[in-house]
Coordinates of C-alpha atoms in Angstrom, one line a residue:
Chain A
M500 CA -35.9 191.2 -54.9
D501 CA -35.6 191.2 -58.5
G502 CA -38.4 192.1 -60.7
A503 CA -42.1 193.2 -59.1
L504 CA -43.3 189.5 -59.7
S505 CA -41.5 187.0 -57.4
Q506 CA -42.5 183.4 -58.5
E507 CA -43.9 183.1 -55.0
F508 CA -46.2 185.8 -55.7
M509 CA -47.2 184.5 -58.7
L510 CA -47.9 180.8 -57.5
G511 CA -50.1 182.9 -54.6
V512 CA -51.9 184.3 -58.0
Y513 CA -52.4 181.0 -59.2
V514 CA -54.0 180.1 -56.1
F515 CA -56.0 182.8 -55.5
L516 CA -57.7 182.5 -59.0
L517 CA -58.4 178.7 -58.5
A518 CA -59.9 179.2 -55.1
I519 CA -62.2 182.5 -57.0
F520 CA -63.4 179.6 -59.5
L521 CA -64.0 177.3 -56.6
G522 CA -65.8 179.4 -53.9
V523 CA -68.4 180.2 -56.9
E524 CA -68.7 176.5 -58.2
L525 CA -69.3 175.1 -54.3
I526 CA -72.0 177.3 -54.0
G527 CA -73.8 177.3 -57.2
K528 CA -76.5 175.9 -56.4
V529 CA -77.7 177.1 -53.0
P530 CA -81.7 177.3 -51.9
A531 CA -82.7 180.4 -50.7
T532 CA -83.5 179.0 -47.5
L533 CA -79.3 178.7 -46.8
H534 CA -78.7 182.1 -48.0
T535 CA -78.4 183.6 -44.5
P536 CA -76.6 180.7 -42.5
L537 CA -74.1 180.9 -45.9
M538 CA -73.6 184.5 -45.6
S539 CA -73.0 183.7 -42.1
G540 CA -70.7 181.1 -42.6
T541 CA -69.0 182.1 -45.2
N542 CA -68.0 185.2 -42.7
A543 CA -66.8 183.8 -40.0
I544 CA -64.2 181.7 -42.4
H545 CA -62.4 185.3 -43.1
G546 CA -61.9 185.2 -39.8
I547 CA -58.8 183.6 -40.9
V548 CA -57.5 187.6 -41.0
M549 CA -56.9 186.6 -37.2
L550 CA -53.9 184.6 -38.3
G551 CA -52.4 187.8 -40.1
A552 CA -53.2 189.8 -36.8
M553 CA -51.4 187.1 -34.8
L554 CA -48.5 187.1 -37.0
V555 CA -48.0 191.0 -36.9
L556 CA -48.6 190.5 -32.7
G557 CA -45.9 187.2 -32.8
F558 CA -43.2 189.3 -34.2
A559 CA -44.1 192.6 -32.8
D560 CA -40.6 193.9 -31.5
E561 CA -42.1 197.5 -30.8
W562 CA -44.6 198.9 -28.3
W563 CA -47.0 200.4 -30.4
L564 CA -46.9 197.4 -33.0
Q565 CA -47.7 195.2 -29.9
V566 CA -50.7 197.4 -29.4
V567 CA -52.0 197.6 -32.7
G568 CA -51.4 193.8 -33.2
F569 CA -53.2 193.1 -29.9
V570 CA -56.2 195.0 -31.1
A571 CA -56.1 193.1 -34.3
V572 CA -56.3 189.5 -33.2
I573 CA -59.3 190.5 -30.9
L574 CA -60.8 192.1 -33.2
G575 CA -60.0 189.0 -35.4
A576 CA -61.1 186.3 -33.1
A577 CA -64.6 188.3 -32.4
N578 CA -65.3 187.8 -36.4
V579 CA -63.8 184.1 -35.9
F580 CA -66.0 183.2 -32.6
G581 CA -68.7 185.3 -33.3
G582 CA -69.2 183.9 -36.8
F583 CA -69.1 180.2 -35.9
V584 CA -71.4 180.5 -33.3
V585 CA -74.2 182.6 -35.0
T586 CA -73.6 180.0 -37.7
D587 CA -74.0 177.1 -35.9
R588 CA -77.2 178.5 -33.3
M589 CA -79.0 179.0 -37.1
L590 CA -78.4 175.9 -38.4
E591 CA -79.2 174.0 -35.4
M592 CA -82.4 174.8 -36.2
F593 CA -83.0 173.2 -39.5
K594 CA -84.8 169.8 -39.2
R595 CA -86.6 168.2 -41.5
R596 CA -89.7 167.5 -39.4
P597 CA -90.2 168.0 -35.2
S598 CA -91.4 165.3 -33.5
A599 CA -93.9 167.6 -32.0
G600 CA -95.6 168.6 -35.0
G601 CA -99.0 166.6 -36.3
G602 CA -99.2 165.1 -39.8
S603 CA -98.7 167.5 -42.6
K604 CA -99.3 166.5 -46.0
R605 CA -96.4 167.6 -48.8
Chain B
M495 CA -34.9 165.6 -47.5
S496 CA -34.7 165.9 -43.5
D497 CA -37.0 165.1 -40.8
F498 CA -40.2 167.7 -41.3
N499 CA -39.3 170.7 -39.5
R500 CA -41.6 173.0 -37.7
T501 CA -42.2 175.0 -40.6
D502 CA -43.2 172.2 -42.9
L503 CA -45.4 171.4 -39.8
I504 CA -47.4 174.6 -40.0
E505 CA -47.8 174.7 -43.6
I506 CA -49.1 171.1 -43.8
S507 CA -51.8 172.2 -40.9
Y508 CA -52.6 175.5 -43.5
L509 CA -53.2 173.0 -45.8
V510 CA -55.6 170.6 -43.5
A511 CA -57.2 173.9 -43.0
A512 CA -58.1 174.6 -46.5
I513 CA -59.4 171.4 -47.2
C514 CA -61.7 171.6 -44.3
F515 CA -62.6 174.9 -45.5
I516 CA -63.6 174.2 -48.9
F517 CA -65.8 171.0 -48.3
G518 CA -67.0 173.1 -45.1
L519 CA -68.6 175.7 -47.9
K520 CA -69.5 172.5 -50.0
M521 CA -71.5 170.9 -47.1
L522 CA -73.1 174.5 -45.8
G523 CA -74.8 174.2 -49.5
N524 CA -77.1 171.6 -48.5
P525 CA -79.8 171.8 -45.9
T526 CA -78.8 168.4 -44.0
T527 CA -75.0 168.6 -43.9
A528 CA -74.9 172.4 -43.5
R529 CA -74.4 172.0 -39.7
R530 CA -71.3 169.8 -39.9
G531 CA -70.1 171.9 -42.8
N532 CA -70.0 175.1 -40.8
Q533 CA -68.3 172.7 -37.8
L534 CA -65.8 171.3 -40.2
A535 CA -64.9 175.0 -41.3
A536 CA -64.5 175.8 -37.1
V537 CA -62.0 173.2 -36.9
G538 CA -59.8 174.0 -40.2
M539 CA -60.0 177.4 -37.9
G540 CA -58.9 175.9 -34.9
V541 CA -55.8 173.6 -36.6
A542 CA -54.7 176.7 -38.8
T543 CA -54.8 178.7 -35.3
I544 CA -52.9 176.6 -33.1
A545 CA -50.3 176.2 -35.9
T546 CA -49.8 179.8 -36.3
L547 CA -48.9 179.8 -32.8
F548 CA -45.9 177.7 -33.6
T549 CA -44.5 180.2 -36.0
V550 CA -40.7 180.4 -35.9
G551 CA -39.8 183.6 -34.3
F552 CA -42.8 184.4 -32.2
K553 CA -41.4 186.1 -28.5
T554 CA -42.9 184.1 -25.8
T555 CA -44.9 187.8 -24.3
N556 CA -46.4 188.1 -27.5
I557 CA -47.4 184.9 -27.6
I558 CA -49.0 185.3 -24.4
L559 CA -50.5 188.6 -25.4
I560 CA -52.3 186.6 -28.4
L561 CA -53.6 183.8 -26.3
V562 CA -55.3 186.7 -24.4
A563 CA -56.6 188.9 -27.1
I564 CA -57.8 185.3 -28.7
A565 CA -59.7 185.5 -25.1
I566 CA -60.9 188.4 -25.1
G567 CA -62.4 188.3 -28.5
A568 CA -63.8 185.0 -28.2
A569 CA -65.9 185.4 -24.5
I570 CA -67.3 188.9 -25.9
S571 CA -68.5 187.6 -29.4
W572 CA -69.2 184.2 -28.1
Y573 CA -71.5 185.7 -25.2
A574 CA -73.5 188.3 -28.2
A575 CA -73.6 185.3 -30.4
K576 CA -75.8 183.1 -28.1
A577 CA -77.2 186.2 -26.4
V578 CA -78.6 187.7 -29.8
A579 CA -81.9 187.4 -31.0
M580 CA -82.8 185.6 -34.4
T581 CA -84.8 188.3 -35.6
A582 CA -81.2 190.4 -35.1
M583 CA -78.9 187.9 -36.7
P584 CA -78.7 190.2 -40.0
Q585 CA -76.9 192.9 -37.8
M586 CA -74.9 190.3 -36.0
V587 CA -73.4 189.3 -39.4
A588 CA -72.8 193.1 -40.3
I589 CA -70.6 193.4 -36.8
F590 CA -68.6 190.2 -37.2
N591 CA -68.2 191.1 -40.5
G592 CA -67.0 195.0 -39.9
M593 CA -64.2 193.6 -36.8
G594 CA -62.9 191.4 -39.7
G595 CA -62.8 194.0 -41.9
A596 CA -61.0 195.8 -39.2
T597 CA -58.8 193.5 -38.7
V598 CA -57.4 193.6 -42.2
A599 CA -56.9 197.4 -42.0
L600 CA -55.0 197.2 -39.0
V601 CA -52.8 194.6 -40.2
S602 CA -52.1 196.2 -43.2
V603 CA -51.4 199.6 -41.7
A604 CA -48.9 197.5 -39.1
Q605 CA -47.3 196.0 -41.8
F606 CA -45.7 198.7 -43.7
T607 CA -45.3 201.3 -40.7
G608 CA -43.4 198.6 -39.0
H609 CA -41.8 196.6 -41.4
G610 CA -42.1 199.0 -44.9
E611 CA -38.5 200.0 -45.2
F612 CA -37.5 197.3 -47.9
M613 CA -40.9 196.4 -49.0
P614 CA -40.9 195.1 -52.1
R615 CA -43.2 196.5 -54.6
G616 CA -46.0 193.8 -54.8
D617 CA -46.0 194.1 -51.2
V618 CA -47.1 197.6 -51.2
I619 CA -49.5 196.8 -53.3
S620 CA -51.1 194.5 -51.2
V621 CA -50.7 196.5 -48.0
V622 CA -52.3 199.8 -50.1
L623 CA -55.2 197.5 -51.2
G624 CA -55.5 196.0 -47.7
T625 CA -56.2 198.7 -45.8
I626 CA -58.5 200.4 -48.4
I627 CA -60.7 197.9 -48.6
G628 CA -60.5 196.6 -45.0
S629 CA -61.4 199.8 -43.8
I630 CA -64.6 200.4 -45.8
S631 CA -65.6 196.9 -44.6
F632 CA -65.6 198.0 -41.2
T633 CA -66.9 201.1 -41.4
G634 CA -69.9 200.2 -43.8
S635 CA -70.5 197.1 -41.9
I636 CA -70.7 199.5 -38.7
I637 CA -73.3 201.4 -40.5
A638 CA -75.3 199.1 -41.7
F639 CA -75.2 197.5 -37.9
L640 CA -76.4 200.9 -36.8
K641 CA -79.2 200.8 -39.7
L642 CA -80.4 197.4 -39.3
Q643 CA -80.5 197.8 -35.5
E644 CA -82.4 201.0 -35.7
L645 CA -80.0 202.9 -33.9
L646 CA -80.2 205.3 -37.1
S647 CA -83.1 206.1 -39.6
G648 CA -83.4 203.0 -42.1
R649 CA -84.2 205.2 -44.3
A650 CA -81.8 207.3 -46.6
I651 CA -79.7 209.5 -45.3
V652 CA -79.1 212.5 -48.5
Y653 CA -77.5 215.5 -47.6
G654 CA -76.4 218.1 -50.8
G655 CA -73.7 217.4 -52.5
Q656 CA -73.1 213.8 -51.1
Q657 CA -72.2 212.4 -54.5
I658 CA -69.1 215.3 -55.4
V659 CA -67.9 214.8 -51.4
N660 CA -67.7 211.1 -52.3
A661 CA -66.0 211.3 -55.7
V662 CA -63.7 214.1 -53.9
L663 CA -62.5 211.2 -51.5
G664 CA -62.6 208.3 -54.1
I665 CA -59.9 210.7 -55.8
A666 CA -57.6 211.5 -52.8
I667 CA -57.6 207.8 -52.1
I668 CA -56.5 206.6 -55.6
V669 CA -54.1 209.5 -55.6
L670 CA -52.8 208.3 -52.2
A671 CA -52.1 205.0 -53.1
G672 CA -50.8 205.9 -56.6
I673 CA -48.0 208.0 -54.5
L674 CA -47.5 205.0 -52.3
I675 CA -47.1 202.6 -54.9
V676 CA -45.2 204.7 -57.0
Q677 CA -42.7 205.6 -54.3
L678 CA -42.5 202.5 -51.7
H679 CA -41.6 203.9 -48.3
T680 CA -40.1 207.1 -47.7
D681 CA -39.6 209.2 -45.0
T682 CA -43.4 210.7 -45.6
S683 CA -45.0 207.3 -46.4
N684 CA -46.2 206.5 -42.9
A685 CA -48.4 209.5 -42.9
L686 CA -49.6 209.2 -45.8
L687 CA -50.7 205.7 -45.5
L688 CA -52.2 206.8 -42.4
V689 CA -54.4 210.2 -44.4
M690 CA -55.3 207.3 -46.8
F691 CA -56.9 204.9 -43.9
A692 CA -58.5 207.7 -42.5
L693 CA -60.2 209.1 -46.0
A694 CA -61.4 205.1 -46.5
L695 CA -62.8 204.7 -43.0
A696 CA -64.8 207.6 -44.1
I697 CA -65.8 206.6 -47.6
G698 CA -67.0 203.4 -46.4
A699 CA -69.3 204.8 -44.0
L700 CA -70.8 207.6 -46.5
V701 CA -71.6 205.2 -49.3
V702 CA -73.3 203.2 -46.9
L703 CA -75.5 206.1 -45.4
P704 CA -77.3 206.5 -48.0
I705 CA -78.4 203.2 -48.6
G706 CA -82.0 202.5 -47.3
G707 CA -82.7 199.6 -45.0
A708 CA -84.4 197.4 -47.3
D709 CA -81.3 197.2 -49.3
M710 CA -78.9 196.3 -46.0
P711 CA -78.9 192.8 -46.8
V712 CA -77.3 193.3 -50.2
V713 CA -75.1 195.8 -48.7
I714 CA -74.0 192.9 -46.4
A715 CA -73.4 190.7 -48.6
I716 CA -71.2 192.6 -50.5
L717 CA -69.1 193.8 -47.8
N718 CA -68.7 190.0 -46.5
S719 CA -67.4 189.4 -49.9
L720 CA -64.9 192.4 -50.0
T721 CA -63.8 191.5 -46.2
G722 CA -63.2 187.8 -47.8
L723 CA -60.8 189.6 -50.6
A724 CA -59.3 192.0 -48.0
A725 CA -58.3 188.8 -46.5
A726 CA -56.4 186.8 -50.0
I727 CA -54.7 190.2 -50.3
T728 CA -53.3 190.1 -46.5
G729 CA -52.2 186.7 -48.0
F730 CA -49.9 188.3 -50.2
E731 CA -48.7 190.6 -47.9
L732 CA -48.0 187.9 -45.5
D733 CA -47.0 185.1 -47.7
N734 CA -49.7 182.7 -45.9
Q735 CA -51.5 180.7 -48.8
A736 CA -53.9 180.0 -45.9
L737 CA -55.4 183.5 -46.0
I738 CA -55.1 183.2 -49.7
V739 CA -57.4 180.4 -49.8
A740 CA -59.9 181.3 -47.5
G741 CA -60.2 184.6 -48.2
A742 CA -60.6 183.9 -51.9
L743 CA -63.3 181.3 -51.0
V744 CA -65.6 184.1 -49.3
G745 CA -64.7 186.4 -51.8
A746 CA -66.1 184.6 -54.9
S747 CA -68.7 182.7 -52.9
G748 CA -70.0 186.3 -51.2
S749 CA -70.1 188.3 -54.7
F750 CA -72.0 185.3 -55.8
L751 CA -74.6 185.3 -53.0
T752 CA -74.2 189.1 -53.7
L753 CA -75.7 188.6 -57.3
L754 CA -77.9 186.2 -55.9
M755 CA -79.9 188.2 -53.7
A756 CA -79.9 190.9 -55.7
R757 CA -81.6 189.2 -58.4
A758 CA -84.6 188.0 -55.9
M759 CA -85.2 191.2 -55.4
N760 CA -84.6 192.3 -58.8
R761 CA -82.1 195.1 -58.3
S762 CA -79.0 195.4 -59.5
V763 CA -76.0 195.9 -57.4
T764 CA -74.5 199.2 -59.0
N765 CA -78.4 200.1 -58.1
V766 CA -78.2 199.2 -54.7
L767 CA -74.8 201.0 -54.5
F768 CA -75.7 204.2 -56.3
G769 CA -79.1 203.6 -56.8
A770 CA -82.6 204.9 -56.6
F771 CA -83.9 204.7 -53.2
G772 CA -82.1 207.2 -51.9
S773 CA -83.7 210.0 -54.4
S774 CA -87.4 208.1 -54.8
A775 CA -87.9 208.2 -50.9
A776 CA -89.0 211.2 -50.8
A777 CA -91.9 210.0 -53.8
G778 CA -92.7 207.3 -51.3
A779 CA -93.1 209.4 -48.3
G780 CA -95.1 211.9 -50.4
A781 CA -97.6 209.3 -51.4
A782 CA -97.6 208.2 -47.6
G783 CA -98.9 211.1 -47.2
A784 CA -102.0 210.9 -49.9
G785 CA -102.4 207.6 -48.9
E786 CA -104.0 208.1 -45.9
A787 CA -107.3 209.2 -47.4
K788 CA -107.9 205.9 -48.9
P789 CA -110.5 203.7 -47.2
I790 CA -109.7 200.1 -45.5
R791 CA -111.6 197.8 -43.9
E792 CA -111.1 197.2 -40.4
T793 CA -112.1 193.5 -39.0
T794 CA -112.6 191.7 -35.5
A795 CA -110.4 188.3 -35.3
D796 CA -114.0 186.5 -34.5
D797 CA -114.4 187.7 -38.2
V798 CA -111.3 186.4 -39.5
G799 CA -111.5 183.3 -37.0
I800 CA -115.0 181.7 -39.1
L801 CA -113.6 182.8 -42.5
L802 CA -110.4 180.9 -41.5
A803 CA -112.1 177.6 -40.2
Y804 CA -114.4 176.8 -43.3
A805 CA -112.0 178.0 -45.9
Q806 CA -110.5 174.7 -47.4
K807 CA -106.9 176.6 -48.7
V808 CA -104.6 179.2 -46.2
I809 CA -101.6 180.6 -47.3
I810 CA -99.8 182.1 -44.5
V811 CA -97.6 185.1 -45.6
P812 CA -95.0 186.0 -42.7
G813 CA -93.0 188.8 -42.4
Y814 CA -90.2 190.8 -40.6
G815 CA -93.4 191.7 -38.2
L816 CA -94.3 188.1 -37.6
A817 CA -90.7 187.9 -35.9
V818 CA -90.8 191.5 -34.2
A819 CA -93.9 190.2 -32.5
Q820 CA -92.3 186.8 -31.1
A821 CA -95.0 185.3 -33.0
Q822 CA -93.5 182.6 -34.5
H823 CA -94.8 180.3 -32.6
A824 CA -98.6 181.5 -32.2
V825 CA -98.7 181.3 -35.7
R826 CA -97.7 177.4 -35.8
E827 CA -100.3 176.8 -33.4
L828 CA -103.0 178.7 -35.5
A829 CA -101.7 176.2 -38.6
D830 CA -101.8 173.2 -36.5
T831 CA -105.0 173.8 -35.3
L832 CA -106.4 174.8 -38.8
K833 CA -104.8 171.5 -40.2
E834 CA -107.0 169.7 -37.5
R835 CA -109.8 170.9 -38.9
G836 CA -108.6 169.5 -42.6
V837 CA -107.8 173.3 -43.8
D838 CA -105.0 173.2 -46.4
V839 CA -102.1 175.1 -44.7
K840 CA -98.7 176.6 -46.7
Y841 CA -96.4 179.2 -45.9
A842 CA -95.4 181.2 -48.8
I843 CA -91.8 183.0 -48.4
H844 CA -90.6 185.4 -50.1
P845 CA -86.6 185.4 -50.7
V846 CA -86.2 188.5 -48.7
A847 CA -88.6 187.9 -46.1
G848 CA -87.5 189.0 -42.8
R849 CA -84.5 191.3 -43.4
M850 CA -82.0 188.9 -45.4
P851 CA -82.5 186.0 -48.0
G852 CA -83.5 182.9 -45.9
H853 CA -84.0 184.8 -42.3
M854 CA -87.9 183.9 -42.2
N855 CA -86.5 180.3 -43.3
V856 CA -84.6 180.5 -39.7
L857 CA -87.2 182.3 -37.9
L858 CA -90.0 179.6 -38.6
A859 CA -87.6 176.8 -37.7
E860 CA -87.1 178.0 -34.4
A861 CA -90.6 177.6 -33.3
N862 CA -90.7 174.3 -35.3
V863 CA -92.3 175.2 -38.6
P864 CA -91.8 171.6 -40.2
Y865 CA -89.7 173.1 -43.6
D866 CA -91.5 171.0 -45.7
D867 CA -94.4 173.3 -45.1
L868 CA -92.3 176.7 -46.6
F869 CA -92.7 177.5 -49.9
E870 CA -90.5 179.7 -52.3
M871 CA -92.0 182.1 -54.0
D872 CA -91.7 180.9 -57.6
D873 CA -93.7 177.9 -56.1
I874 CA -96.5 179.3 -54.8
N875 CA -97.1 182.1 -56.3
N876 CA -99.2 180.1 -58.8
E877 CA -101.8 179.0 -56.2
F878 CA -103.1 182.5 -54.7
A879 CA -105.9 182.4 -57.4
Q880 CA -107.3 179.3 -56.0
T881 CA -106.4 180.0 -52.3
D882 CA -109.4 181.4 -49.7
V883 CA -107.6 183.3 -47.4
A884 CA -104.1 184.9 -47.5
L885 CA -102.6 185.5 -44.3
V886 CA -100.6 188.5 -44.6
I887 CA -98.5 188.8 -41.0
G888 CA -96.5 191.9 -40.7
A889 CA -95.2 191.6 -44.3
N890 CA -95.8 195.1 -46.3
D891 CA -93.2 195.6 -48.8
V892 CA -93.0 191.7 -50.2
V893 CA -96.6 191.9 -51.0
N894 CA -97.0 195.2 -52.3
P895 CA -98.6 195.4 -55.7
A896 CA -96.7 198.1 -56.8
A897 CA -94.3 196.5 -57.5
R898 CA -96.1 195.0 -60.6
N899 CA -98.2 198.2 -61.4
D900 CA -96.4 201.8 -60.3
T901 CA -93.3 202.4 -62.6
T902 CA -92.6 205.4 -60.3
S903 CA -92.5 203.1 -57.3
P904 CA -89.0 202.7 -55.9
I905 CA -89.6 199.0 -55.7
Y906 CA -90.9 198.8 -58.5
G907 CA -89.6 195.7 -60.4
M908 CA -89.1 193.5 -57.3
P909 CA -90.9 190.3 -57.6
I910 CA -93.5 189.9 -55.2
L911 CA -96.0 187.4 -53.7
N912 CA -99.4 187.6 -55.6
V913 CA -101.3 187.9 -52.4
D914 CA -104.3 190.3 -54.0
Q915 CA -104.5 187.4 -55.9
A916 CA -106.3 185.2 -53.3
R917 CA -110.2 185.5 -52.9
N918 CA -109.9 187.2 -49.2
V919 CA -106.6 189.0 -47.8
V920 CA -106.7 189.5 -44.1
V921 CA -103.4 191.5 -42.8
L922 CA -102.6 191.6 -39.4
K923 CA -100.2 194.8 -39.0
R924 CA -99.7 197.0 -35.7
S925 CA -101.1 200.2 -37.8
M926 CA -100.8 201.9 -40.6
R927 CA -97.3 202.8 -40.6
A928 CA -95.3 201.9 -43.5
G929 CA -92.8 199.6 -44.3
F930 CA -89.1 199.3 -43.9
A931 CA -88.9 200.9 -47.1
G932 CA -91.1 203.6 -46.5
I933 CA -93.7 203.1 -49.1
E934 CA -97.1 203.1 -49.2
N935 CA -99.4 199.5 -50.1
D936 CA -102.4 199.9 -51.8
L937 CA -102.7 196.0 -51.0
F938 CA -104.3 197.9 -47.9
H939 CA -107.0 199.4 -49.6
E940 CA -107.8 196.8 -52.4
P941 CA -112.3 195.5 -52.2
Q942 CA -110.9 191.8 -51.1
T943 CA -108.6 192.6 -48.0
S944 CA -109.3 193.4 -44.5
M945 CA -106.8 194.5 -41.7
L946 CA -106.5 193.1 -38.3
F947 CA -104.7 195.6 -36.1
G948 CA -102.6 194.7 -33.3
D949 CA -100.0 192.7 -31.8
A950 CA -99.5 190.2 -34.3
K951 CA -98.9 187.4 -31.2
D952 CA -102.0 188.8 -29.8
S953 CA -104.3 188.3 -32.5
L954 CA -103.1 185.0 -33.8
V955 CA -104.2 183.7 -29.9
K956 CA -107.3 185.1 -30.5
L957 CA -107.9 184.1 -33.8
K958 CA -106.6 180.6 -32.5
A959 CA -109.5 180.6 -29.8
A960 CA -111.9 181.9 -32.6
V961 CA -111.1 179.2 -34.8
D962 CA -111.6 176.8 -32.1
A963 CA -115.5 178.4 -31.1
A964 CA -116.3 178.2 -34.8

């Protein structure tokens, strides 16, 4: 390492900053109706840390690293799967007009 | 340039995943595309996960362990996510968020204790931040879960010297972090990191404990965005762009969502975290005691049925109590009956009705209430003055006029539904118990208000029968 800031690190910082701006832009005009599903959906997306846990476990060369990595992958997978399934269940129910309902006027 | 090798393909898969997340998030912002957006993000996650399995240098036994771990985590959470009632959605999000936080903390600790010897300073900074933020997110989410699940009191939990304890813990964590970053890896640094890990776990719990249940949605939103940030930090640790992109997206959108929610409740984020709910809960409780002497008017289902049947305009104000009683279907049936008689029926949805913004919309959608019958607060608040009957079902704090009038009330300043301007207000309630925020509600003592006590579902079924008979 020469200097604390490698080029790779700085590229990461750029990606990070651009993604921050993008994140705010993308949900700028979300109706309140979708706040709960959106929170749940983004919650599932940060389950991406499961990949980090997979990298720890994949390269683990000592038993205790395997244990920590194993637990971390379980928790990460729970975050991912639970998050997406719960969000899907919520959004499944967003239908404009049910066939059963009578004619409600606007 | 030669053929793509395995690492190139993995990197390309991460790029595909990032694109899926970006478009998925975009689609999540619109009711018509939201479900496909979520599915697209899930596809991205699948692509990234499979690609990671092929990382060069993974040991075969470890790959098997990874697959087993994923299967265990997926099976447990899949079952939980399918089985949970829609009313319990907020605490479910909290617990899944906590698991993500725990993952970040464990990954950071494992990276440092396992491969810390020659770690450059930038990576040590990532490890330290990942450990702290991940731990806070984990224990904070667990406390939020326990409060929402009512395993812990929803009221603020306060004890003497709380601020001092938190401050000392906070300073200790910062000092330890400083030492670790300055001296890099030495003989003692693993121990220091573990101490810091433990302190961060403690402070996460201690910071959330004194926050009242009514503020939990904002807390979950904050913790959600923190976990996103922590995921991005982990990305720096592991030089993984997919983590950086996804984590930053969630960190940013989560922070923005936190602000939106806080604005809907008219609470500043600092106020939620360090604020007044704790101290003024006692005042609210005192007022509740004094309030019992005030008169209320009790009514019967038959009377209300006639009132509704001959009204021109009815606005239904559903709250969490409706959901607890599983009365969503009963309320739709009552609304359908009224509509058949030509009554104009609308639903007024407070931004934080239920326990999270948008929670009530989900619950009513479950009962097939068409979402064009649902009106947000700002769109309907002017209509209460021309409304014959406002039917408040299991809502309390969001219709409490104290938010408008009483500067000493803990919810003062929160925008509320102007239910008290309707000609008649009928409140369906199980008992005179105070709401989630633990505050007395003067609406119940207003002259135009009558109370219909009982289980919301029973009451609604009786009301429908009364309307039919009228």
